[in-house]
Structure formats: C-alpha cells, structure tokens
Coordinates of N, CA and C and ligand atoms in Angstrom, one line a residue:
M1488 N -66.2 29.3 36.4 CA -65.2 29.0 35.5 C -64.0 28.4 36.2
P1489 N -63.5 27.3 35.8 CA -62.2 26.8 36.4 C -61.0 27.7 35.9
N1490 N -60.0 27.8 36.7 CA -58.8 28.6 36.3 C -58.3 28.1 35.0
P1491 N -57.8 29.0 34.1 CA -57.3 28.5 32.8 C -56.0 27.7 33.0
R1492 N -55.8 26.7 32.1 CA -54.6 25.9 32.2 C -53.6 26.5 31.3
I1493 N -52.4 26.8 31.9 CA -51.4 27.5 31.1 C -50.1 26.6 31.0
A1494 N -49.3 26.9 30.0 CA -47.9 26.3 30.0 C -47.0 27.5 29.8
I1495 N -45.9 27.5 30.5 CA -44.9 28.6 30.5 C -43.7 28.1 29.7
L1496 N -43.2 28.8 28.7 CA -42.0 28.4 28.0 C -40.9 29.4 28.3
I1497 N -39.7 28.9 28.6 CA -38.5 29.7 29.0 C -37.3 29.2 28.2
S1498 N -36.3 30.0 28.2 CA -35.0 29.6 27.7 C -33.8 29.8 28.7
G1499 N -34.1 30.6 29.7 CA -32.9 30.9 30.5 C -33.2 30.9 32.0
T1500 N -32.9 32.1 32.6 CA -33.0 32.2 34.1 C -34.4 32.0 34.6
G1501 N -35.4 32.5 33.9 CA -36.7 32.2 34.3 C -37.3 33.0 35.5
T1502 N -36.8 34.2 35.6 CA -37.3 35.0 36.8 C -38.7 35.4 36.6
N1503 N -39.1 35.7 35.3 CA -40.5 36.0 35.1 C -41.4 34.8 35.4
M1504 N -40.9 33.6 34.9 CA -41.6 32.4 35.1 C -41.8 32.1 36.6
E1505 N -40.8 32.4 37.4 CA -40.8 32.1 38.8 C -41.9 33.0 39.5
V1506 N -41.9 34.3 39.1 CA -43.0 35.2 39.6 C -44.4 34.7 39.3
L1507 N -44.5 34.2 38.0 CA -45.8 33.7 37.6 C -46.2 32.4 38.3
L1508 N -45.3 31.5 38.5 CA -45.6 30.3 39.2 C -46.0 30.6 40.6
K1509 N -45.3 31.5 41.3 CA -45.6 31.8 42.7 C -47.0 32.5 42.7
A1510 N -47.3 33.4 41.7 CA -48.6 34.1 41.7 C -49.7 33.1 41.5
C1511 N -49.5 32.0 40.7 CA -50.5 31.0 40.5 C -50.7 30.3 41.8
A1512 N -49.6 29.9 42.5 CA -49.7 29.2 43.7 C -50.4 30.0 44.8
S1513 N -50.2 31.3 44.9 CA -50.8 32.1 45.9 C -52.3 32.4 45.6
G1514 N -52.7 32.3 44.3 CA -54.0 32.6 43.9 C -54.1 34.1 43.4
E1515 N -52.9 34.8 43.4 CA -52.9 36.1 42.9 C -53.2 36.1 41.4
L1516 N -52.6 35.1 40.7 CA -52.9 34.9 39.3 C -53.8 33.7 39.2
P1517 N -55.1 33.9 38.8 CA -56.0 32.8 38.7 C -55.8 31.9 37.5
A1518 N -54.7 31.1 37.6 CA -54.4 30.2 36.5 C -53.7 29.0 37.1
H1519 N -53.7 27.9 36.3 CA -53.0 26.7 36.7 C -51.8 26.4 35.7
T1520 N -50.6 26.5 36.2 CA -49.5 26.2 35.4 C -49.3 24.7 35.3
V1521 N -49.6 24.1 34.1 CA -49.6 22.6 34.0 C -48.2 22.2 33.8
F1522 N -47.4 22.9 33.0 CA -46.0 22.6 32.9 C -45.2 23.8 32.5
V1523 N -43.9 23.7 32.8 CA -42.9 24.7 32.3 C -42.0 24.0 31.3
G1524 N -41.9 24.6 30.1 CA -41.1 23.9 29.1 C -39.9 24.8 28.7
S1525 N -38.9 24.1 28.2 CA -37.7 24.9 27.7 C -37.0 24.2 26.5
D1526 N -36.4 25.0 25.7 CA -35.6 24.5 24.6 C -34.2 24.2 25.1
K1527 N -33.9 24.6 26.3 CA -32.6 24.3 26.9 C -32.7 23.4 28.1
E1528 N -32.1 22.2 28.0 CA -32.2 21.2 29.1 C -31.6 21.7 30.4
T1529 N -30.6 22.6 30.2 CA -29.9 23.0 31.4 C -30.3 24.4 31.9
A1530 N -31.4 24.9 31.3 CA -31.8 26.3 31.7 C -32.0 26.3 33.2
K1531 N -31.5 27.4 33.8 CA -31.6 27.6 35.3 C -33.1 27.6 35.7
G1532 N -33.9 28.2 34.9 CA -35.3 28.3 35.2 C -36.0 26.9 35.3
L1533 N -35.5 25.9 34.6 CA -36.2 24.6 34.7 C -35.9 24.0 36.0
A1534 N -34.7 24.2 36.6 CA -34.4 23.7 37.9 C -35.3 24.5 39.0
T1535 N -35.4 25.8 38.7 CA -36.2 26.6 39.6 C -37.7 26.1 39.6
A1536 N -38.2 25.8 38.4 CA -39.6 25.4 38.3 C -39.8 24.0 39.0
H1537 N -38.8 23.1 38.8 CA -38.9 21.8 39.4 C -38.9 22.0 40.9
N1538 N -38.0 22.8 41.4 CA -37.9 23.0 42.9 C -39.2 23.6 43.5
L1539 N -39.9 24.3 42.6 CA -41.2 24.9 43.1 C -42.3 23.9 42.9
G1540 N -42.0 22.7 42.4 CA -43.0 21.7 42.3 C -43.8 21.6 41.0
A1541 N -43.3 22.4 40.0 CA -43.9 22.4 38.7 C -43.4 21.2 37.8
E1542 N -44.3 20.7 37.0 CA -43.8 19.7 36.0 C -43.0 20.4 34.9
T1543 N -41.8 19.8 34.6 CA -41.0 20.5 33.6 C -40.8 19.6 32.3
K1544 N -40.6 20.2 31.2 CA -40.4 19.5 29.9 C -39.3 20.2 29.1
F1545 N -38.5 19.3 28.5 CA -37.5 19.8 27.6 C -37.9 19.5 26.2
F1546 N -37.8 20.6 25.3 CA -38.2 20.4 23.9 C -36.9 20.6 23.1
S1547 N -36.3 19.5 22.6 CA -35.1 19.6 21.9 C -35.3 20.1 20.5
Y1548 N -34.4 21.0 20.1 CA -34.3 21.6 18.7 C -33.2 20.9 17.9
K1549 N -32.7 19.8 18.5 CA -31.6 19.1 17.8 C -32.0 18.6 16.4
S1550 N -33.2 18.1 16.3 CA -33.7 17.6 15.0 C -34.5 18.7 14.2
G1551 N -34.3 20.0 14.6 CA -34.9 21.1 13.9 C -36.1 21.7 14.6
R1552 N -36.5 22.8 14.1 CA -37.6 23.6 14.7 C -38.9 22.8 14.5
R1553 N -39.1 22.2 13.4 CA -40.4 21.6 13.1 C -40.7 20.5 14.2
A1554 N -39.7 19.6 14.4 CA -39.8 18.5 15.3 C -40.0 19.1 16.8
A1555 N -39.3 20.1 17.1 CA -39.5 20.7 18.4 C -40.9 21.3 18.6
E1556 N -41.3 22.0 17.6 CA -42.6 22.6 17.7 C -43.8 21.5 17.7
E1557 N -43.5 20.4 17.0 CA -44.5 19.3 17.0 C -44.6 18.8 18.4
A1558 N -43.5 18.6 19.1 CA -43.5 18.1 20.5 C -44.2 19.1 21.4
I1559 N -43.9 20.4 21.2 CA -44.6 21.4 22.1 C -46.1 21.4 21.8
A1560 N -46.5 21.3 20.5 CA -47.9 21.3 20.2 C -48.6 20.1 20.8
K1561 N -47.9 19.0 20.7 CA -48.5 17.7 21.3 C -48.7 17.9 22.8
A1562 N -47.7 18.4 23.5 CA -47.9 18.6 24.9 C -49.0 19.6 25.2
V1563 N -49.1 20.6 24.4 CA -50.2 21.6 24.6 C -51.5 21.0 24.4
R1564 N -51.7 20.2 23.3 CA -53.0 19.6 23.0 C -53.3 18.5 24.1
E1565 N -52.3 17.6 24.4 CA -52.6 16.5 25.4 C -53.0 17.0 26.8
N1566 N -52.4 18.2 27.1 CA -52.7 18.7 28.5 C -53.8 19.8 28.5
N1567 N -54.5 19.9 27.4 CA -55.6 20.9 27.3 C -55.1 22.3 27.8
I1568 N -54.0 22.7 27.3 CA -53.5 24.0 27.6 C -54.3 25.1 26.9
E1569 N -54.7 26.1 27.6 CA -55.5 27.2 26.9 C -54.6 28.3 26.5
W1570 N -53.5 28.6 27.3 CA -52.6 29.7 27.0 C -51.2 29.3 27.1
I1571 N -50.4 29.6 26.1 CA -49.0 29.4 26.1 C -48.3 30.7 26.4
V1572 N -47.7 30.8 27.6 CA -47.1 32.0 28.1 C -45.6 32.0 27.9
L1573 N -45.1 32.9 27.1 CA -43.6 32.9 26.8 C -43.0 33.9 27.8
A1574 N -42.0 33.4 28.5 CA -41.3 34.2 29.5 C -39.8 34.0 29.3
G1575 N -39.3 34.8 28.3 CA -37.9 34.7 27.9 C -37.7 33.5 27.1
Y1576 N -38.6 33.1 26.2 CA -38.4 32.0 25.3 C -37.8 32.6 24.0
M1577 N -36.5 32.2 23.8 CA -35.7 32.9 22.8 C -35.7 32.2 21.5
R1578 N -36.6 31.3 21.2 CA -36.8 30.7 19.9 C -37.9 31.5 19.1
I1579 N -37.7 31.6 17.8 CA -38.7 32.2 17.0 C -39.7 31.1 16.6
L1580 N -41.0 31.3 17.0 CA -42.0 30.3 16.6 C -42.4 30.4 15.2
S1581 N -42.6 29.3 14.5 CA -42.9 29.3 13.1 C -44.3 29.9 12.9
P1582 N -44.6 30.5 11.7 CA -45.9 31.0 11.4 C -47.0 29.9 11.6
E1583 N -46.6 28.6 11.2 CA -47.5 27.5 11.3 C -47.9 27.2 12.8
F1584 N -46.9 27.3 13.7 CA -47.2 27.1 15.1 C -48.1 28.2 15.6
V1585 N -47.7 29.4 15.3 CA -48.5 30.6 15.8 C -49.9 30.5 15.2
H1586 N -50.0 30.1 14.0 CA -51.4 30.0 13.4 C -52.2 28.9 14.1
E1587 N -51.6 27.8 14.4 CA -52.4 26.7 15.1 C -52.9 27.2 16.5
F1588 N -52.1 28.0 17.2 CA -52.5 28.5 18.5 C -52.8 30.0 18.4
A1589 N -53.4 30.5 17.3 CA -53.6 31.9 17.1 C -54.4 32.5 18.3
G1590 N -53.8 33.6 18.8 CA -54.5 34.3 19.9 C -54.3 33.7 21.2
K1591 N -53.5 32.6 21.3 CA -53.4 31.8 22.5 C -52.0 31.9 23.1
I1592 N -51.1 32.6 22.4 CA -49.7 32.7 22.8 C -49.4 34.2 23.3
I1593 N -48.9 34.3 24.5 CA -48.7 35.6 25.1 C -47.2 35.7 25.4
N1594 N -46.6 36.9 25.2 CA -45.2 37.1 25.3 C -44.9 38.4 26.1
I1595 N -43.8 38.5 26.8 CA -43.3 39.7 27.4 C -42.0 40.1 26.7
H1596 N -41.9 41.4 26.5 CA -40.7 41.9 25.8 C -40.1 43.1 26.6
P1597 N -38.8 43.2 26.8 CA -38.2 44.3 27.6 C -37.9 45.5 26.8
A1598 N -39.0 46.0 26.1 CA -38.9 47.3 25.4 C -40.3 47.8 25.1
L1599 N -40.4 49.0 24.6 CA -41.7 49.5 24.2 C -42.0 49.1 22.8
L1600 N -42.5 48.0 22.5 CA -42.8 47.5 21.1 C -43.8 48.5 20.5
P1601 N -43.6 48.8 19.2 CA -42.8 48.1 18.2 C -41.4 48.5 18.2
A1602 N -40.9 49.3 19.2 CA -39.5 49.7 19.2 C -38.7 48.5 19.8
F1603 N -37.5 48.3 19.2 CA -36.5 47.4 19.7 C -37.0 45.9 19.9
P1604 N -37.6 45.3 18.9 CA -37.9 43.9 19.0 C -36.6 43.1 19.0
G1605 N -36.7 41.8 19.2 CA -35.5 40.9 19.1 C -35.0 40.5 20.4
A1606 N -33.8 39.8 20.3 CA -33.2 39.2 21.5 C -32.5 40.1 22.5
H1607 N -32.3 41.4 22.0 CA -31.5 42.3 22.8 C -32.2 43.7 23.0
G1608 N -33.5 43.6 23.4 CA -34.3 44.8 23.5 C -33.7 45.9 24.4
I1609 N -33.2 45.4 25.6 CA -32.7 46.4 26.5 C -31.4 47.1 26.0
Q1610 N -30.5 46.2 25.5 CA -29.2 46.8 25.0 C -29.4 47.7 23.8
D1611 N -30.3 47.2 22.9 CA -30.6 48.0 21.7 C -31.1 49.4 22.0
A1612 N -32.0 49.5 23.0 CA -32.6 50.7 23.4 C -31.5 51.6 24.1
W1613 N -30.7 50.9 24.9 CA -29.6 51.6 25.5 C -28.6 52.2 24.5
E1614 N -28.3 51.4 23.5 CA -27.3 51.9 22.5 C -27.9 53.0 21.6
A1615 N -29.2 53.0 21.5 CA -29.9 54.0 20.7 C -30.0 55.3 21.4
G1616 N -29.7 55.2 22.7 CA -29.7 56.4 23.6 C -31.1 57.0 23.9
V1617 N -32.1 56.2 23.9 CA -33.4 56.7 24.2 C -33.5 57.0 25.7
S1618 N -34.4 58.0 26.0 CA -34.5 58.4 27.4 C -35.6 57.6 28.1
T1619 N -36.5 57.0 27.2 CA -37.5 56.2 27.8 C -37.6 54.9 27.0
T1620 N -37.6 53.8 27.8 CA -37.8 52.5 27.1 C -39.0 51.8 28.0
G1621 N -39.0 50.5 28.1 CA -40.1 50.0 28.9 C -40.3 48.5 28.7
V1622 N -41.5 48.1 28.9 CA -41.9 46.7 28.9 C -43.2 46.5 28.2
T1623 N -43.4 45.5 27.4 CA -44.6 45.2 26.7 C -45.1 43.8 26.9
V1624 N -46.3 43.6 27.1 CA -47.0 42.3 27.2 C -47.9 42.3 26.0
H1625 N -47.8 41.2 25.1 CA -48.6 41.2 23.9 C -49.0 39.8 23.5
I1626 N -50.0 39.7 22.7 CA -50.4 38.5 22.1 C -49.5 38.3 20.9
V1627 N -49.0 37.0 20.7 CA -48.0 36.8 19.6 C -48.7 36.6 18.3
D1628 N -48.2 37.3 17.3 CA -48.6 37.0 15.9 C -47.4 36.4 15.1
E1629 N -47.6 36.4 13.8 CA -46.5 35.7 13.0 C -45.2 36.4 13.0
E1630 N -45.2 37.7 13.3 CA -43.9 38.5 13.3 C -43.2 38.4 14.7
V1631 N -41.9 38.6 14.7 CA -41.2 38.5 16.0 C -41.5 39.7 16.9
D1632 N -41.8 39.3 18.2 CA -42.1 40.4 19.2 C -43.1 41.4 18.6
H1633 N -44.2 40.8 18.2 CA -45.2 41.6 17.5 C -46.6 41.1 17.8
G1634 N -47.6 41.9 17.8 CA -49.0 41.4 18.0 C -49.7 42.4 18.9
P1635 N -51.0 42.2 19.1 CA -51.9 43.1 19.9 C -51.3 43.2 21.3
I1636 N -51.2 44.5 21.7 CA -50.6 44.8 23.0 C -51.6 44.7 24.1
L1637 N -51.3 44.0 25.2 CA -52.2 43.8 26.3 C -51.8 44.8 27.4
A1638 N -50.5 45.1 27.6 CA -50.1 46.1 28.6 C -48.7 46.6 28.2
Q1639 N -48.5 47.8 28.6 CA -47.2 48.4 28.3 C -46.9 49.4 29.4
E1640 N -45.6 49.5 29.8 CA -45.3 50.4 30.8 C -43.9 51.0 30.5
E1641 N -43.8 52.3 30.7 CA -42.5 53.0 30.4 C -41.5 52.8 31.6
V1642 N -40.3 52.7 31.2 CA -39.2 52.7 32.2 C -38.2 53.8 31.7
K1643 N -37.9 54.8 32.6 CA -37.0 55.9 32.2 C -35.6 55.6 32.4
R1644 N -34.8 56.0 31.5 CA -33.3 56.0 31.7 C -33.0 57.2 32.5
L1645 N -32.4 57.0 33.7 CA -32.1 58.1 34.6 C -30.6 58.6 34.5
D1646 N -30.4 59.9 34.8 CA -29.0 60.4 34.8 C -28.2 59.5 35.7
G1647 N -27.0 59.1 35.2 CA -26.1 58.3 36.0 C -26.3 56.8 35.9
D1648 N -27.4 56.4 35.2 CA -27.7 55.0 35.0 C -26.6 54.3 34.3
T1649 N -26.3 53.1 34.8 CA -25.5 52.1 33.9 C -26.6 51.2 33.2
I1650 N -26.1 50.5 32.3 CA -27.1 49.6 31.6 C -27.7 48.6 32.6
E1651 N -26.8 48.2 33.6 CA -27.3 47.2 34.6 C -28.4 47.8 35.5
D1652 N -28.3 49.1 35.8 CA -29.3 49.8 36.6 C -30.6 49.8 35.8
L1653 N -30.5 50.2 34.5 CA -31.7 50.2 33.7 C -32.3 48.8 33.6
E1654 N -31.5 47.8 33.3 CA -31.9 46.5 33.2 C -32.7 46.0 34.4
A1655 N -32.1 46.3 35.6 CA -32.7 45.9 36.8 C -34.1 46.5 37.0
R1656 N -34.3 47.8 36.6 CA -35.6 48.4 36.7 C -36.6 47.8 35.7
I1657 N -36.1 47.5 34.5 CA -36.9 46.8 33.5 C -37.4 45.5 34.0
H1658 N -36.5 44.7 34.6 CA -36.9 43.4 35.1 C -37.9 43.5 36.3
K1659 N -37.7 44.5 37.1 CA -38.6 44.7 38.2 C -40.0 45.1 37.7
T1660 N -40.0 45.9 36.6 CA -41.3 46.2 36.0 C -41.9 45.0 35.4
E1661 N -41.1 44.2 34.7 CA -41.7 43.0 34.1 C -42.3 42.1 35.1
H1662 N -41.7 41.9 36.3 CA -42.2 41.0 37.3 C -43.5 41.5 37.8
R1663 N -43.7 42.8 37.8 CA -45.0 43.4 38.3 C -46.0 43.3 37.3
I1664 N -45.7 43.7 36.0 CA -46.8 43.8 35.0 C -47.2 42.5 34.3
Y1665 N -46.3 41.5 34.3 CA -46.7 40.3 33.5 C -47.9 39.6 34.2
K1666 N -47.7 39.5 35.6 CA -48.8 38.8 36.3 C -50.1 39.6 36.3
A1667 N -50.0 40.9 36.3 CA -51.2 41.8 36.3 C -51.9 41.8 35.0
A1668 N -51.1 41.8 33.9 CA -51.6 41.8 32.6 C -52.3 40.5 32.3
L1669 N -51.7 39.4 32.7 CA -52.3 38.0 32.5 C -53.6 37.9 33.3
K1670 N -53.6 38.4 34.5 CA -54.8 38.4 35.4 C -56.0 39.1 34.7
N1671 N -55.7 40.3 34.2 CA -56.7 41.1 33.5 C -57.2 40.4 32.3
F1672 N -56.3 39.8 31.5 CA -56.6 39.1 30.3 C -57.5 37.9 30.5
F1673 N -57.1 37.1 31.5 CA -57.8 35.9 31.8 C -59.2 36.2 32.4
E1674 N -59.3 37.2 33.2 CA -60.6 37.6 33.8 C -61.5 38.1 32.7
A1675 N -61.0 38.9 31.8 CA -61.8 39.5 30.7 C -62.3 38.3 29.8
R1676 N -61.5 37.3 29.6 CA -61.9 36.2 28.8 C -63.0 35.4 29.5
N1677 N -62.8 35.2 30.8 CA -63.8 34.5 31.5 C -65.2 35.1 31.5
K1678 N -65.2 36.4 31.3 CA -66.5 37.2 31.3 C -67.2 37.0 30.0
K1679 N -66.5 36.6 28.9 CA -67.1 36.5 27.6 C -68.0 35.4 27.5
Ligands
GAR2136 C1 -37.0 39.0 29.9 O1 -36.4 40.3 30.1 C2 -37.9 38.9 28.7 O2 -38.6 40.1 28.5 C3 -37.0 38.7 27.6 O3 -36.1 37.8 28.1 C4 -35.9 38.0 29.5 C5 -36.0 36.7 30.3 O4 -35.7 36.8 31.6 N1 -37.6 38.3 26.4 C6 -37.3 38.7 25.2 O5 -36.3 39.5 25.0 C7 -38.2 38.3 24.1 N2 -37.8 38.9 22.8 P1 -36.1 35.7 32.7 O6 -35.6 34.4 32.1 O7 -35.3 36.1 33.9 O8 -37.6 35.8 32.9

C-alpha cells in the first residue's frame, strides 16, 4: 500500500503541523503531506511549512465560508487527498463539507472531549478549575470538536502550575500523541 496522501489545515503557529511534517519526512508517520493549507495568509505555520519544503495554499474566507470550502474541497479532490488533518484549524467546517468527506477529517483538541470544546479548550478547563484535562484526537463529525475518538491522554494540573505551565504540557502531549494516533489509524486502515 502506498502511504496515504494527506492535507494539513492550520490557522496559526502550526507547531502540531510542524511535528507531523517532520514525522512524514523521517518516515515515523507513514503518510505523504501533499499540501498545508490555511485560512490565514500570514499564518506563521504557512511560512514554517514552506521552509520545510511543503506546498502551501491559502483559502480565503473573504467571500464567505461556502466559497472557501469549495476551494478546499477542489484542492482535496484534485490532489487525491485521502485524509484532511486539522492542526489548529480554527474555522468551523459546514455540515455539507463534513458530509462530503465523512470519516476523512481528523482533528486534535487540547482538552478531554466531550469536555471543553471550542476555541479556548485550555483556558476553559483552567477557569473551570479541573484537576485533570488533556488532549483528544478524533474523527470530525457535524458538531464542533466532536466525533469518534481515536486517542485521548490526560494532562494533570499540578500544584503551583500557571496556565502557561499547563498549556506547555498540553502542547507537548499533543506533539507526541497526534503523530502516534495518526500512525495507528493509517496502519489500521491499510490492513482493511
Ligand atoms: C492546538 O492546541 C490545537 O489542539 C488547538 O489549536 C492549537 C494549535 O496550535 N485546536 C483547537 O483548539 C481546536 N478546537 P499549533 O498551531 O501550534 O499546532
């Protein structure tokens, strides 16, 4: 089986994307990243991806979500992308888009879903005062930060933690489990 062709979508810094790109390049993650796309032309992660030799694409939402999603769907179809990997993509995908690529969109979220979905998972868990939060990798369904869970790992809030300390441990966990979860998922698919 050839390695699956993936596209990674980001909106910001792209540290998860960077880990995934490097894992693809080293062979640790058996996948081929065909392009890295963003809804933000100036996203730091797009420059990082470019510097790592990846093809980058900007999907403008200026003319609305429908037009942006049509452009993404076109790029996905034309490039025979098998999996759309969200790595800090902060746009809500429409039910129509999710339906077209049902089961083919994967996301990482910095909380133990179904707890604390949304754009501020770390802060919301912090403000709720939970002693344990974590990271979730899941298949995307029509609801925000929702769908079948592929991997989940707890991250404890420690005595004396600042939110920055907790955030740093969550990101470290994300960087470890996203590539591992994708590897398991792709390998299981290849065996089917
Ligand atoms: C990550 O923590 C990711 O889990 C989160 O955005 C961050 C992106 O960081 N995603 C969500 O909150 C999705 N609801 P990165 O750009 O450095 O990878």
